[in-house]
Short mmCIF file of C-alpha atoms in Angstrom, two decimals:
data_model
loop_
_atom_site.label_atom_id
_atom_site.label_comp_id
_atom_site.label_asym_id
_atom_site.label_seq_id
_atom_site.Cartn_x
_atom_site.Cartn_y
_atom_site.Cartn_z
CA UNK A 1 -0.14 0.10 0.02
CA UNK A 2 1.42 3.30 -0.83
CA UNK A 3 1.72 6.11 1.66
CA UNK A 4 -0.72 8.15 -0.32
CA UNK A 5 -3.21 5.56 -0.23
CA UNK A 6 -2.76 4.88 3.54
CA UNK A 7 -3.29 8.74 4.03
CA UNK A 8 -6.51 8.52 2.07
CA UNK A 9 -7.69 5.43 4.01
CA UNK A 10 -6.76 7.08 7.21
CA UNK A 11 -8.70 10.04 6.81
CA UNK A 12 -11.95 7.86 5.52
CA UNK A 13 -11.85 5.83 8.74
CA UNK A 14 -10.22 8.46 11.20
CA UNK A 15 -12.62 7.58 14.14
CA UNK A 16 -12.25 3.82 13.89
CA UNK A 17 -8.30 4.20 13.91
CA UNK A 18 -8.36 6.67 16.97
CA UNK A 19 -10.53 4.38 18.92
CA UNK A 20 -8.07 1.29 18.04
CA UNK A 21 -5.11 3.47 18.84
CA UNK A 22 -6.37 4.02 22.30
CA UNK A 23 -7.21 0.27 22.54
CA UNK A 24 -3.58 -0.29 22.03
CA UNK A 25 -2.50 2.21 24.45
CA UNK A 26 -4.63 0.47 27.11
CA UNK A 27 -3.32 -2.82 26.26
CA UNK A 28 0.23 -1.65 26.88
CA UNK A 29 -0.70 0.11 30.03
CA UNK A 30 0.57 3.44 28.95
CA UNK A 31 -1.13 6.16 30.59
CA UNK A 32 -2.42 9.24 28.49
CA UNK A 33 0.27 11.76 29.79
CA UNK A 34 3.12 9.44 28.80
CA UNK A 35 1.61 8.61 25.80
CA UNK A 36 1.03 12.26 24.64
CA UNK A 37 4.43 13.48 25.66
CA UNK A 38 6.20 15.17 23.00
CA UNK A 39 2.94 14.80 20.53
CA UNK A 40 0.33 16.86 22.14
CA UNK A 41 -1.46 17.68 25.29
CA UNK A 42 -3.60 15.18 27.13
CA UNK A 43 -6.45 17.16 26.70
CA UNK A 44 -6.00 17.63 22.77
CA UNK A 45 -5.92 13.67 22.91
CA UNK A 46 -9.26 13.45 24.35
CA UNK A 47 -10.54 15.81 21.70
CA UNK A 48 -9.19 13.15 19.19
CA UNK A 49 -11.12 10.55 20.82
CA UNK A 50 -14.18 12.57 21.11
CA UNK A 51 -13.97 13.47 17.35
CA UNK A 52 -13.97 17.04 17.99
CA UNK A 53 -10.43 17.16 16.63
CA UNK A 54 -8.50 15.41 14.09
CA UNK A 55 -4.72 14.41 14.08
CA UNK A 56 -2.72 13.89 11.08
CA UNK A 57 -1.10 10.81 9.70
CA UNK A 58 2.16 12.26 10.68
CA UNK A 59 1.06 12.50 14.25
CA UNK A 60 -0.31 8.88 13.95
CA UNK A 61 3.15 7.83 13.19
CA UNK A 62 4.40 9.45 16.22
CA UNK A 63 1.99 7.78 18.47
CA UNK A 64 2.62 4.38 16.85
CA UNK A 65 6.47 4.96 17.67
CA UNK A 66 5.47 4.75 21.46
CA UNK A 67 3.75 1.37 20.65
CA UNK A 68 6.99 0.16 18.75
CA UNK A 69 4.51 -0.42 15.85
CA UNK A 70 4.97 0.55 12.12
CA UNK A 71 2.07 1.65 10.18
CA UNK A 72 1.66 -1.82 8.48
CA UNK A 73 1.50 -3.43 11.86
CA UNK A 74 -1.07 -1.14 12.89
CA UNK A 75 -3.26 -1.60 10.02
CA UNK A 76 -2.96 -5.48 10.51
CA UNK A 77 -3.78 -5.19 14.21
CA UNK A 78 -6.73 -2.95 13.21
CA UNK A 79 -8.13 -5.33 10.65
CA UNK A 80 -7.62 -8.40 12.93
CA UNK A 81 -9.51 -6.83 15.83
CA UNK A 82 -12.26 -5.56 13.46
CA UNK A 83 -12.82 -9.05 12.29
CA UNK A 84 -12.73 -10.67 15.88
CA UNK A 85 -15.12 -8.03 16.84
CA UNK A 86 -17.53 -8.74 14.20
CA UNK A 87 -17.57 -12.40 14.71
CA UNK A 88 -18.50 -12.05 18.53
CA UNK A 89 -21.20 -9.92 17.42
CA UNK A 90 -22.47 -12.49 14.99
CA UNK A 91 -22.15 -15.23 17.50
CA UNK A 92 -24.59 -13.00 19.64
CA UNK A 93 -27.01 -12.70 16.87
CA UNK A 94 -26.86 -16.19 15.93
CA UNK A 95 -27.39 -17.23 19.48
CA UNK A 96 -30.63 -14.90 19.78
CA UNK A 97 -32.09 -16.87 16.97
CA UNK A 98 -31.28 -20.26 18.39
CA UNK A 99 -32.46 -19.26 21.77
CA UNK A 100 -29.14 -20.35 23.44
CA UNK A 101 -29.87 -18.31 26.89
CA UNK A 102 -26.53 -18.74 28.49
CA UNK A 103 -24.49 -17.97 25.36
CA UNK A 104 -26.77 -15.04 24.80
CA UNK A 105 -25.86 -13.47 28.27
CA UNK A 106 -22.15 -14.65 27.59
CA UNK A 107 -21.59 -12.93 24.41
CA UNK A 108 -23.71 -9.81 25.31
CA UNK A 109 -21.79 -9.20 28.47
CA UNK A 110 -18.65 -9.54 26.57
CA UNK A 111 -19.25 -6.69 24.13
CA UNK A 112 -21.92 -4.46 25.71
CA UNK A 113 -19.56 -1.93 27.09
CA UNK A 114 -17.12 -2.31 24.20
CA UNK A 115 -16.28 1.01 22.01
CA UNK A 116 -16.66 -0.27 18.51
CA UNK A 117 -14.06 0.61 15.55
CA UNK A 118 -16.47 0.81 12.71
CA UNK A 119 -20.07 2.05 12.08
CA UNK A 120 -20.81 -1.58 10.73
CA UNK A 121 -19.93 -3.28 13.92
CA UNK A 122 -21.67 -0.60 16.09
CA UNK A 123 -24.86 -0.63 14.08
CA UNK A 124 -24.69 -4.69 14.13
CA UNK A 125 -24.31 -4.50 18.01
CA UNK A 126 -27.28 -2.01 18.09
CA UNK A 127 -29.60 -4.28 16.36
CA UNK A 128 -28.29 -7.13 18.62
CA UNK A 129 -28.90 -4.84 21.63
CA UNK A 130 -32.59 -4.18 20.61
CA UNK A 131 -33.22 -7.89 20.18
CA UNK A 132 -31.67 -8.80 23.68
CA UNK A 133 -33.68 -6.16 25.52
CA UNK A 134 -36.81 -7.13 23.88
CA UNK A 135 -36.10 -10.70 24.39
CA UNK A 136 -35.73 -10.47 28.10
CA UNK A 137 -38.46 -7.88 28.70
CA UNK A 138 -36.26 -4.86 28.69
CA UNK A 139 -37.99 -3.05 25.98
CA UNK A 140 -41.63 -3.20 25.01
CA UNK A 141 -42.92 -4.41 21.38
CA UNK A 142 -43.61 -0.57 20.52
CA UNK A 143 -40.32 0.56 21.83
CA UNK A 144 -38.36 -2.28 20.14
CA UNK A 145 -40.00 -1.29 16.66
CA UNK A 146 -39.20 2.27 17.22
CA UNK A 147 -35.51 1.72 17.83
CA UNK A 148 -35.24 -0.60 14.88
CA UNK A 149 -37.11 2.06 12.80
CA UNK A 150 -34.42 4.66 14.07
CA UNK A 151 -31.53 2.33 13.52
CA UNK A 152 -32.37 2.02 9.64
CA UNK A 153 -34.25 5.41 9.33
CA UNK A 154 -37.47 3.38 8.68
CA UNK A 155 -39.63 3.99 6.34
CA UNK A 156 -37.54 6.60 4.43
CA UNK A 157 -34.84 3.65 3.80
CA UNK A 158 -37.69 2.03 1.60
CA UNK A 159 -36.88 4.50 -1.14
CA UNK A 160 -33.49 3.31 -1.57
CA UNK A 161 -32.13 0.64 -4.17
CA UNK A 162 -29.58 -0.86 -1.84
CA UNK A 163 -29.98 -2.49 1.38
CA UNK A 164 -27.40 -3.76 4.05
CA UNK A 165 -27.61 -6.80 6.23
CA UNK A 166 -28.43 -4.62 9.25
CA UNK A 167 -31.35 -3.02 7.46
CA UNK A 168 -32.79 -6.15 6.24
CA UNK A 169 -32.54 -7.88 9.42
CA UNK A 170 -34.13 -4.76 11.13
CA UNK A 171 -36.84 -4.53 8.56
CA UNK A 172 -37.49 -8.32 9.31
CA UNK A 173 -37.91 -7.63 12.85
CA UNK A 174 -40.44 -4.61 12.26
CA UNK A 175 -42.17 -6.81 9.99
CA UNK A 176 -42.58 -9.69 12.41
CA UNK A 177 -43.86 -7.34 15.31
CA UNK A 178 -46.23 -5.38 13.08
CA UNK A 179 -47.89 -8.41 11.63
CA UNK A 180 -48.86 -9.66 15.25
CA UNK A 181 -50.67 -6.33 15.50
CA UNK A 182 -52.19 -6.34 12.08
CA UNK A 183 -50.12 -3.75 10.58
CA UNK A 184 -49.63 -4.12 6.68
CA UNK A 185 -47.32 -1.31 5.58
CA UNK A 186 -43.92 -2.93 6.58
CA UNK A 187 -44.72 -6.41 5.15
CA UNK A 188 -46.00 -4.69 1.99
CA UNK A 189 -42.62 -2.81 1.70
CA UNK A 190 -40.57 -5.99 2.30
CA UNK A 191 -42.63 -7.89 -0.47
CA UNK A 192 -42.05 -4.93 -2.79
CA UNK A 193 -38.26 -4.90 -2.50
CA UNK A 194 -38.09 -8.84 -2.74
CA UNK A 195 -40.04 -8.45 -5.97
CA UNK A 196 -37.84 -5.50 -7.55
CA UNK A 197 -34.89 -6.73 -9.83
CA UNK A 198 -33.18 -3.35 -9.29
CA UNK A 199 -32.87 -3.71 -5.54
CA UNK A 200 -29.26 -4.75 -4.48
CA UNK A 201 -28.72 -6.44 -1.24
CA UNK A 202 -25.30 -5.28 0.11
CA UNK A 203 -24.12 -8.19 2.32
CA UNK A 204 -21.64 -10.90 2.33
CA UNK A 205 -24.36 -13.09 4.02
CA UNK A 206 -27.15 -12.44 1.29
CA UNK A 207 -27.72 -16.22 0.70
CA UNK A 208 -28.30 -16.55 4.46
CA UNK A 209 -30.54 -13.59 4.91
CA UNK A 210 -32.77 -13.66 1.62
CA UNK A 211 -34.43 -16.92 2.23
CA UNK A 212 -35.47 -15.77 5.66
CA UNK A 213 -36.77 -12.50 4.37
CA UNK A 214 -38.99 -14.73 1.89
CA UNK A 215 -40.00 -16.75 4.97
CA UNK A 216 -40.60 -13.72 7.55
CA UNK A 217 -42.68 -12.17 4.72
CA UNK A 218 -44.74 -15.22 4.24
CA UNK A 219 -45.19 -15.56 8.04
CA UNK A 220 -46.39 -11.99 8.26
CA UNK A 221 -48.73 -12.26 5.55
CA UNK A 222 -50.14 -15.57 7.20
CA UNK A 223 -50.52 -14.01 10.56
CA UNK A 224 -52.58 -11.05 8.70
CA UNK A 225 -54.68 -13.65 7.12
CA UNK A 226 -53.61 -12.62 3.74
CA UNK A 227 -53.38 -16.19 2.18
CA UNK A 228 -52.91 -15.43 -1.61
CA UNK A 229 -49.92 -13.08 -0.75
CA UNK A 230 -48.57 -15.36 1.52
CA UNK A 231 -48.69 -18.17 -1.21
CA UNK A 232 -47.08 -15.84 -3.95
CA UNK A 233 -44.16 -15.00 -1.69
CA UNK A 234 -43.55 -18.55 -0.53
CA UNK A 235 -43.44 -19.72 -4.25
CA UNK A 236 -40.93 -17.07 -4.92
CA UNK A 237 -39.07 -18.21 -1.89
CA UNK A 238 -38.82 -21.68 -2.93
CA UNK A 239 -37.42 -20.80 -6.22
CA UNK A 240 -34.87 -18.83 -4.73
CA UNK A 241 -33.93 -21.23 -2.19
CA UNK A 242 -33.66 -23.86 -4.63
CA UNK A 243 -31.38 -21.80 -6.81
CA UNK A 244 -28.96 -21.39 -3.90
CA UNK A 245 -29.51 -24.88 -2.32
CA UNK A 246 -30.58 -23.42 1.01
CA UNK A 247 -32.47 -26.29 2.72
CA UNK A 248 -33.16 -24.83 6.01
CA UNK A 249 -35.49 -22.14 4.88
CA UNK A 250 -36.87 -24.59 2.13
CA UNK A 251 -38.51 -26.91 4.72
CA UNK A 252 -40.55 -24.08 6.34
CA UNK A 253 -41.39 -22.69 2.94
CA UNK A 254 -42.75 -25.83 1.60
CA UNK A 255 -44.88 -26.12 4.84
CA UNK A 256 -46.12 -22.52 4.30
CA UNK A 257 -47.06 -23.41 0.66
CA UNK A 258 -48.93 -26.41 1.57
CA UNK A 259 -50.90 -24.53 4.26
CA UNK A 260 -51.69 -21.67 1.87
CA UNK A 261 -52.55 -24.30 -0.99
CA UNK A 262 -55.12 -26.30 1.58
CA UNK A 263 -56.65 -22.90 2.49
CA UNK A 264 -57.51 -21.98 -1.13
CA UNK A 265 -59.07 -25.27 -1.70
CA UNK A 266 -56.20 -26.99 -3.59
CA UNK A 267 -55.97 -30.07 -1.45
CA UNK A 268 -53.85 -32.26 -3.90
CA UNK A 269 -51.16 -29.57 -4.47
CA UNK A 270 -51.20 -28.92 -0.71
CA UNK A 271 -50.51 -32.61 -0.21
CA UNK A 272 -47.65 -32.70 -2.85
CA UNK A 273 -46.19 -29.77 -1.01
CA UNK A 274 -46.47 -31.39 2.25
CA UNK A 275 -44.58 -34.49 0.70
CA UNK A 276 -41.68 -32.04 -0.42
CA UNK A 277 -41.53 -30.84 3.20
CA UNK A 278 -41.14 -34.21 5.01
CA UNK A 279 -39.15 -35.66 1.98
CA UNK A 280 -36.52 -32.94 2.56
CA UNK A 281 -36.61 -33.49 6.56
CA UNK A 282 -35.99 -37.19 5.72
CA UNK A 283 -32.99 -36.59 3.43
CA UNK A 284 -31.41 -34.10 6.05
CA UNK A 285 -32.09 -36.72 8.66
CA UNK A 286 -34.15 -34.26 10.56
CA UNK A 287 -36.21 -36.96 12.64
CA UNK A 288 -37.69 -34.34 14.79
CA UNK A 289 -38.57 -32.07 11.64
CA UNK A 290 -40.50 -35.15 10.30
CA UNK A 291 -42.58 -35.48 13.86
CA UNK A 292 -43.08 -31.84 13.93
CA UNK A 293 -44.45 -30.96 10.46
CA UNK A 294 -46.29 -34.21 10.49
CA UNK A 295 -48.05 -33.08 13.69
CA UNK A 296 -48.82 -29.65 11.94
CA UNK A 297 -50.13 -31.36 8.76
CA UNK A 298 -52.49 -33.80 10.81
CA UNK A 299 -53.67 -30.90 13.01
CA UNK A 300 -54.21 -28.41 9.96
CA UNK A 301 -55.23 -30.95 7.09
CA UNK A 302 -55.96 -34.18 8.57
CA UNK A 303 -53.06 -36.27 7.21
CA UNK A 304 -49.50 -37.49 7.75
CA UNK A 305 -46.73 -38.32 5.33
CA UNK A 306 -45.13 -41.46 5.84
#
């Protein structure tokens, strides 16, 4: 990386770097006064941390000398830390979905007081924080929806043509809560962006997220009693999940398809979708899934698949 490119990158990610520099100072147990000696006042350093003042690339080099680090070593440690930080938050996010209560508390307590090095990780934790507080009763449904909305600037964000993972995940939660209270606006927004070929999902986890978007949209329409809309979204979700070989979402989507077809009087087609659901469970060795979905089919449609 050229010196000029480093300077450009430094200015673009300034606040993230000053936080990381301060972490390294703390790790090396260097007090602020000693760290700043010969470079700036301790008061000025705190202005840098607060973001009310900006130091130069040259000053960064002086600080790095006190840590015995080269610029390349600093950048390497920064990106390594960013990756660890992100993975910890992702572990919290995953445990919230799998309802592993001990792990949820463990990951949450590990990172709740952390100063995050980038806007992406900060927003990812903000998403998890809302989910955590809602799960354990620290937020009402209305407050949770309000915070999810503020996090992604909803509904104004729906005018965009690109969506990040945080926006998608937050929108899913808004839709989930709204549908339980018979509100249709957010689910209609979600269905619209799923249909729009011009919409781009900017995420390295798109293949994980999109099948669940279809699933959540179908579930929301089901909660609202909008069976035809539920069926249309389910069919599109099945097509997409098949195209990327996502079996986990596909099982649920086949179940929803069967139920929707049954409720619209298409009994034979409903049975065929149920066969696909149970067959996929069988192929994946999911014996609990076979029992669970057969119980649903017996209760709702009066048959089981052997």
